[in-house]
Amino acid sequence: MGQGFSLTTLSSGPAGIDVPELSDLTYEKALGQARLMKSIRARHQHGLVVVKLVMKPYPQLDLGNYVQAIRRERSALSDVPNALPYQRAFETTTNGYLVRQYLYSSLYDRM
């Protein structure tokens, strides 16, 4: 019933962002120990970013519909000054990636 995929924990070390699309990023450290969606803090020439990656359980899994939905949300939020959408959303044969600016604390933490 799908439990076999959720029980496998795959490493998301520096190899997690070693794809040509993310060649402008330098791995810094993993954020948390999540099983489904790994979070990696990386350095870009303009500052810190967070890379969220989903490891596909099998290569035939198509994330194209989700990537298109995230891109539509990004364009819808482009005029909203207090929203921070993902800057990049794409998939490879083995992973799906989301990239956005890294924020040390949220508004909730600062209040």
Backbone as a printed PyTorch tensor [residue, N CA C, xyz], in Angstrom:
tensor([[[  0.8060,  -1.1930,   0.0000],
         [  0.0000,   0.0000,   0.0000],
         [  0.8510,   1.2590,   0.0000]],

        [[  2.0690,   1.1890,  -0.5180],
         [  2.8930,   2.3650,  -0.6240],
         [  3.8190,   2.5880,   0.5570]],

        [[  3.7520,   1.7280,   1.5780],
         [  4.5900,   1.9490,   2.7430],
         [  6.0560,   1.6810,   2.4570]],

        [[  6.3410,   0.8830,   1.4560],
         [  7.7320,   0.5880,   1.1200],
         [  8.4910,   1.8250,   0.6920]],

        [[  7.8250,   2.7520,   0.0330],
         [  8.5010,   3.9660,  -0.4150],
         [  8.7550,   4.9170,   0.7400]],

        [[  7.8200,   5.0350,   1.6670],
         [  7.9790,   5.9940,   2.7540],
         [  8.9750,   5.5260,   3.7970]],

        [[  9.3080,   4.2600,   3.8350],
         [ 10.2390,   3.7580,   4.8290],
         [ 11.6900,   3.8840,   4.3920]],

        [[ 11.9260,   4.1050,   3.1200],
         [ 13.3000,   4.2330,   2.6620],
         [ 13.7660,   5.6660,   2.8540]],

        [[ 14.8570,   5.8310,   3.5730],
         [ 15.4210,   7.1540,   3.8000],
         [ 16.6440,   7.3030,   2.9200]],

        [[ 16.5900,   8.2300,   1.9800],
         [ 17.6880,   8.4490,   1.0680],
         [ 18.4920,   9.6580,   1.5170]],

        [[ 19.7790,   9.6210,   1.3300],
         [ 20.6410,  10.7170,   1.7440],
         [ 20.4750,  11.9120,   0.8210]],

        [[ 20.5620,  13.1070,   1.3800],
         [ 20.4560,  14.3190,   0.5750],
         [ 21.6790,  15.1990,   0.7690]],

        [[ 22.8330,  14.6070,   0.8270],
         [ 24.0580,  15.3640,   1.0130],
         [ 24.3230,  16.2780,  -0.1720]],

        [[ 25.5750,  16.6550,  -0.3710],
         [ 25.9030,  17.5600,  -1.4720],
         [ 25.4870,  17.0170,  -2.8300]],

        [[ 25.3920,  15.7050,  -2.9580],
         [ 24.9850,  15.1260,  -4.2370],
         [ 23.5370,  15.4650,  -4.5660]],

        [[ 22.7540,  15.9030,  -3.5800],
         [ 21.3620,  16.2480,  -3.8160],
         [ 21.1840,  17.4240,  -4.7540]],

        [[ 22.1550,  18.3420,  -4.7780],
         [ 22.0290,  19.5100,  -5.6500],
         [ 23.0890,  19.5020,  -6.7540]],

        [[ 23.6990,  18.3740,  -7.0190],
         [ 24.6890,  18.2710,  -8.0930],
         [ 24.0080,  17.9550,  -9.4140]],

        [[ 23.2340,  18.8910,  -9.9070],
         [ 22.5940,  18.7860, -11.2170],
         [ 22.9470,  20.0490, -12.0000]],

        [[ 22.9840,  19.9820, -13.3150],
         [ 23.3700,  21.1600, -14.1070],
         [ 22.4780,  22.3850, -13.8710]],

        [[ 21.1980,  22.1720, -13.5770],
         [ 20.2830,  23.2940, -13.3590],
         [ 20.6240,  24.0830, -12.1050]],

        [[ 21.3290,  23.4540, -11.1590],
         [ 21.6850,  24.1130,  -9.9090],
         [ 23.1940,  24.3170,  -9.7940]],

        [[ 23.8700,  24.4710, -10.9010],
         [ 25.3260,  24.6070, -10.8800],
         [ 25.7800,  25.9110, -10.2360]],

        [[ 24.8900,  26.8940, -10.1000],
         [ 25.2450,  28.1670,  -9.4840],
         [ 25.1040,  28.1360,  -7.9610]],

        [[ 24.7460,  26.9840,  -7.3860],
         [ 24.5710,  26.8490,  -5.9420],
         [ 25.6910,  26.0210,  -5.3320]],

        [[ 26.0730,  26.3730,  -4.1030],
         [ 27.0780,  25.6340,  -3.3590],
         [ 26.4350,  25.0960,  -2.0900]],

        [[ 26.5430,  23.7930,  -1.8770],
         [ 25.9550,  23.1280,  -0.7140],
         [ 26.5340,  23.6850,   0.5730]],

        [[ 25.6620,  23.9680,   1.5560],
         [ 26.1210,  24.3770,   2.8860],
         [ 25.7980,  23.3160,   3.9300]],

        [[ 24.4960,  23.0080,   4.0960],
         [ 24.1250,  21.9940,   5.0820],
         [ 22.6880,  21.5610,   4.8620]],

        [[ 22.3680,  20.3850,   5.4050],
         [ 20.9990,  19.8850,   5.3680],
         [ 20.2190,  20.5230,   6.5040]],

        [[ 18.9570,  20.8400,   6.2430],
         [ 18.0860,  21.4250,   7.2600],
         [ 17.0640,  20.3670,   7.6590]],

        [[ 17.1750,  19.8550,   8.8510],
         [ 16.2190,  18.8550,   9.3290],
         [ 16.5170,  17.4610,   8.8280]],

        [[ 15.6710,  16.5390,   9.2190],
         [ 15.8250,  15.1250,   8.8870],
         [ 14.5450,  14.5610,   8.2830]],

        [[ 13.8880,  15.3010,   7.4200],
         [ 12.6150,  14.8690,   6.8430],
         [ 12.8120,  13.6600,   5.9440]],

        [[ 11.7710,  12.8480,   5.8280],
         [ 11.8350,  11.6640,   4.9820],
         [ 11.3100,  11.9400,   3.5760]],

        [[ 10.2580,  12.7320,   3.4660],
         [  9.6280,  12.9250,   2.1690],
         [ 10.3000,  14.0240,   1.3600]],

        [[ 10.4220,  15.1920,   1.9450],
         [ 10.9720,  16.3360,   1.2250],
         [ 12.2020,  16.8540,   1.9710]],

        [[ 13.3720,  16.6440,   1.3880],
         [ 14.6240,  17.0790,   1.9980],
         [ 14.7980,  18.5790,   1.7930]],

        [[ 15.3680,  19.2380,   2.7820],
         [ 15.6470,  20.6740,   2.7100],
         [ 17.1430,  20.8830,   2.8520]],

        [[ 17.7090,  21.6440,   1.9320],
         [ 19.1380,  21.9050,   1.9060],
         [ 19.3530,  23.4070,   1.8480]],

        [[ 20.2380,  23.9070,   2.7000],
         [ 20.6190,  25.3130,   2.6010],
         [ 21.8430,  25.3880,   1.7090]],

        [[ 21.7870,  26.2870,   0.7480],
         [ 22.8820,  26.4330,  -0.2090],
         [ 23.2040,  27.9110,  -0.3660]],

        [[ 24.3680,  28.1780,  -0.9140],
         [ 24.8110,  29.5460,  -1.1320],
         [ 24.7670,  29.8660,  -2.6180]],

        [[ 24.1530,  31.0080,  -2.9190],
         [ 24.0800,  31.5580,  -4.2750],
         [ 24.9090,  32.8360,  -4.2600]],

        [[ 25.2620,  33.3550,  -5.4220],
         [ 26.0790,  34.5680,  -5.4430],
         [ 25.3710,  35.7680,  -4.8250]],

        [[ 24.0300,  35.7400,  -4.7410],
         [ 23.2690,  36.8410,  -4.1720],
         [ 22.7880,  36.5630,  -2.7510]],

        [[ 23.1770,  35.4500,  -2.1480],
         [ 22.7690,  35.1560,  -0.7800],
         [ 22.4410,  33.6870,  -0.5910]],

        [[ 21.7810,  33.3970,   0.5200],
         [ 21.4290,  32.0220,   0.8550],
         [ 20.0950,  31.6340,   0.2350]],

        [[ 19.9760,  30.3610,  -0.1420],
         [ 18.7320,  29.8260,  -0.6830],
         [ 18.4310,  28.5010,   0.0020]],

        [[ 17.1760,  28.0900,  -0.0750],
         [ 16.7390,  26.7810,   0.4000],
         [ 16.3430,  25.9670,  -0.8270]],

        [[ 16.8750,  24.7640,  -0.9160],
         [ 16.5040,  23.8400,  -1.9810],
         [ 15.7060,  22.7260,  -1.3360]],

        [[ 14.4830,  22.5610,  -1.7770],
         [ 13.6490,  21.4550,  -1.3070],
         [ 13.6580,  20.4170,  -2.4180]],

        [[ 13.9540,  19.1820,  -2.0680],
         [ 13.9770,  18.1590,  -3.0960],
         [ 13.1850,  16.9370,  -2.6810]],

        [[ 12.4470,  16.4330,  -3.6380],
         [ 11.6690,  15.2150,  -3.4660],
         [ 12.3310,  14.1480,  -4.3080]],

        [[ 12.7100,  13.0600,  -3.6810],
         [ 13.3190,  11.9580,  -4.4140],
         [ 12.2140,  11.0500,  -4.9190]],

        [[ 12.1920,  10.8520,  -6.2220],
         [ 11.1530,  10.0220,  -6.8240],
         [ 11.3780,   8.5620,  -6.4460]],

        [[ 10.3260,   7.8680,  -6.0330],
         [ 10.4840,   6.4480,  -5.6960],
         [ 10.7360,   5.5810,  -6.9320]],

        [[ 10.2820,   6.0480,  -8.0850],
         [ 10.5500,   5.3570,  -9.3440],
         [ 10.6280,   6.4160, -10.4440]],

        [[ 11.4880,   6.2220, -11.4460],
         [ 11.7430,   7.2630, -12.4570],
         [ 10.5350,   7.6280, -13.3180]],

        [[  9.5440,   6.7800, -13.4280],
         [  8.3880,   7.0630, -14.2710],
         [  7.4170,   8.0480, -13.6330]],

        [[  7.5900,   8.3640, -12.3640],
         [  6.7220,   9.3130, -11.6790],
         [  6.8600,  10.6850, -12.3320]],

        [[  5.7370,  11.2600, -12.7610],
         [  5.7480,  12.5420, -13.4630],
         [  5.2780,  13.6420, -12.5200]],

        [[  6.1450,  14.6220, -12.2990],
         [  5.8100,  15.7550, -11.4440],
         [  5.4850,  16.9990, -12.2630]],

        [[  5.3130,  16.8570, -13.5510],
         [  5.0790,  17.9860, -14.4470],
         [  3.8670,  18.8170, -14.0840]],

        [[  2.7760,  18.1760, -13.6830],
         [  1.5670,  18.9230, -13.3020],
         [  1.8240,  19.7910, -12.0740]],

        [[  2.5880,  19.2740, -11.1060],
         [  2.9040,  20.0370,  -9.9070],
         [  3.8320,  21.2100, -10.2290]],

        [[  4.7940,  20.9820, -11.1030],
         [  5.7120,  22.0480, -11.5000],
         [  4.9370,  23.1750, -12.1780]],

        [[  4.0110,  22.8370, -13.0580],
         [  3.2060,  23.8550, -13.7290],
         [  2.3240,  24.6140, -12.7390]],

        [[  1.7580,  23.9170, -11.7660],
         [  0.9190,  24.5780, -10.7550],
         [  1.7480,  25.5440,  -9.9100]],

        [[  2.9600,  25.1590,  -9.5520],
         [  3.8240,  26.0420,  -8.7650],
         [  4.2270,  27.2560,  -9.5880]],

        [[  4.4800,  27.0720, -10.8610],
         [  4.8220,  28.2140, -11.7280],
         [  3.6360,  29.1610, -11.8850]],

        [[  2.4160,  28.6210, -11.9660],
         [  1.2270,  29.4790, -12.0240],
         [  1.0650,  30.2700, -10.7260]],

        [[  1.2880,  29.6210,  -9.5880],
         [  1.2080,  30.3090,  -8.3050],
         [  2.2640,  31.4070,  -8.2110]],

        [[  3.4610,  31.1220,  -8.7110],
         [  4.5210,  32.1290,  -8.6730],
         [  4.1400,  33.3660,  -9.4790]],

        [[  3.5580,  33.1600, -10.6610],
         [  3.1590,  34.3210, -11.4630],
         [  1.9770,  35.0530, -10.8280]],

        [[  1.0800,  34.3330, -10.1660],
         [ -0.0490,  34.9800,  -9.4950],
         [  0.4050,  35.7900,  -8.2890]],

        [[  1.4790,  35.3610,  -7.6240],
         [  1.9810,  36.0530,  -6.4410],
         [  3.0420,  37.0930,  -6.7630]],

        [[  3.3410,  37.3030,  -8.0200],
         [  4.4330,  38.2110,  -8.3770],
         [  4.1470,  39.6530,  -7.9700]],

        [[  2.8900,  40.0560,  -7.8950],
         [  2.5490,  41.4260,  -7.5220],
         [  2.2700,  41.5960,  -6.0290]],

        [[  2.3370,  40.5180,  -5.2720],
         [  2.0610,  40.5820,  -3.8310],
         [  3.3850,  40.8160,  -3.1010]],

        [[  3.5330,  41.9600,  -2.4170],
         [  4.8390,  42.2930,  -1.8360],
         [  5.2470,  41.4380,  -0.6350]],

        [[  4.3120,  40.8740,   0.1010],
         [  4.6640,  40.1160,   1.2960],
         [  4.5900,  38.6040,   1.0950]],

        [[  4.6190,  38.1470,  -0.1410],
         [  4.6220,  36.7090,  -0.4360],
         [  5.9670,  36.3440,  -1.0560]],

        [[  6.4910,  35.1970,  -0.6730],
         [  7.7820,  34.7430,  -1.1750],
         [  7.5960,  33.4110,  -1.8990]],

        [[  7.3210,  33.4430,  -3.1950],
         [  7.1280,  32.1890,  -3.9210],
         [  8.4650,  31.5260,  -4.2490]],

        [[  8.4010,  30.2800,  -4.6900],
         [  9.6040,  29.5840,  -5.1260],
         [ 10.1170,  30.2160,  -6.4130]],

        [[ 11.4220,  30.4080,  -6.4990],
         [ 12.0200,  31.0460,  -7.6670],
         [ 12.2350,  30.0600,  -8.8060]],

        [[ 12.4910,  28.8120,  -8.4590],
         [ 12.6890,  27.7750,  -9.4750],
         [ 11.9170,  26.5260,  -9.0610]],

        [[ 11.3360,  25.8850, -10.0350],
         [ 10.6500,  24.6080,  -9.8200],
         [ 10.8840,  23.7640, -11.0640]],

        [[ 11.5060,  22.6080, -10.8970],
         [ 11.7730,  21.7340, -12.0370],
         [ 11.9670,  20.3130, -11.5400]],

        [[ 12.0020,  19.3910, -12.4750],
         [ 12.2270,  17.9900, -12.1250],
         [ 13.2710,  17.3840, -13.0370]],

        [[ 13.9630,  16.3890, -12.5130],
         [ 14.8950,  15.5870, -13.2970],
         [ 14.3540,  14.1650, -13.3110]],

        [[ 15.1150,  13.2390, -13.8300],
         [ 14.6340,  11.8560, -13.8850],
         [ 14.5380,  11.2280, -12.4980]],

        [[ 15.3010,  11.7330, -11.5270],
         [ 15.3000,  11.1120, -10.2000],
         [ 14.7270,  11.9870,  -9.0970]],

        [[ 14.6620,  13.3150,  -9.2870],
         [ 14.2450,  14.2190,  -8.2170],
         [ 13.3570,  15.3340,  -8.7370]],

        [[ 12.6380,  15.9680,  -7.8180],
         [ 11.9310,  17.2120,  -8.0750],
         [ 12.5290,  18.2850,  -7.1790]],

        [[ 12.6940,  19.5160,  -7.6740],
         [ 13.3860,  20.5710,  -6.9500],
         [ 12.5330,  21.8260,  -6.8350]],

        [[ 12.6080,  22.4750,  -5.6750],
         [ 12.0280,  23.7990,  -5.4390],
         [ 13.1280,  24.6540,  -4.8120]],

        [[ 13.3010,  25.8730,  -5.3130],
         [ 14.3460,  26.7570,  -4.8050],
         [ 13.7180,  28.0990,  -4.4590]],

        [[ 14.0310,  28.6020,  -3.2640],
         [ 13.5780,  29.9250,  -2.8470],
         [ 14.6260,  30.5440,  -1.9500]],

        [[ 14.4530,  31.8330,  -1.6630],
         [ 15.3620,  32.5510,  -0.7860],
         [ 15.2770,  31.9690,   0.6220]],

        [[ 16.4110,  31.9170,   1.3170],
         [ 16.4580,  31.4200,   2.6910],
         [ 16.1530,  32.5560,   3.6550]],

        [[ 15.2430,  32.3270,   4.5720],
         [ 14.9220,  33.2760,   5.6310],
         [ 15.2550,  32.5990,   6.9730]],

        [[ 16.0290,  33.2850,   7.8080],
         [ 16.4470,  32.6880,   9.0650],
         [ 15.2670,  32.4210,   9.9840]],

        [[ 14.3120,  33.3510,  10.0420],
         [ 13.1550,  33.1710,  10.8940],
         [ 11.9100,  33.6320,  10.1440]],

        [[ 10.7840,  33.1340,  10.5610],
         [  9.5280,  33.5160,   9.9300],
         [  8.9400,  34.7230,  10.6630]],

        [[  7.9060,  35.2790,  10.1110],
         [  7.2320,  36.4000,  10.7490],
         [  6.6780,  35.9820,  12.1010]],

        [[  6.1970,  34.7400,  12.1900],
         [  5.6710,  34.2280,  13.4480],
         [  6.7690,  34.1970,  14.5140]],

        [[  7.9860,  33.7950,  14.1340],
         [  9.0950,  33.7460,  15.0830],
         [  9.5180,  35.1260,  15.5560]],

        [[  9.3680,  36.1280,  14.7010],
         [  9.8160,  37.4790,  15.0330],
         [  8.8020,  38.2500,  15.8710]],

        [[  7.5720,  37.7700,  15.9730],
         [  6.5390,  38.4930,  16.7330],
         [  6.6160,  38.1760,  18.2170]]])
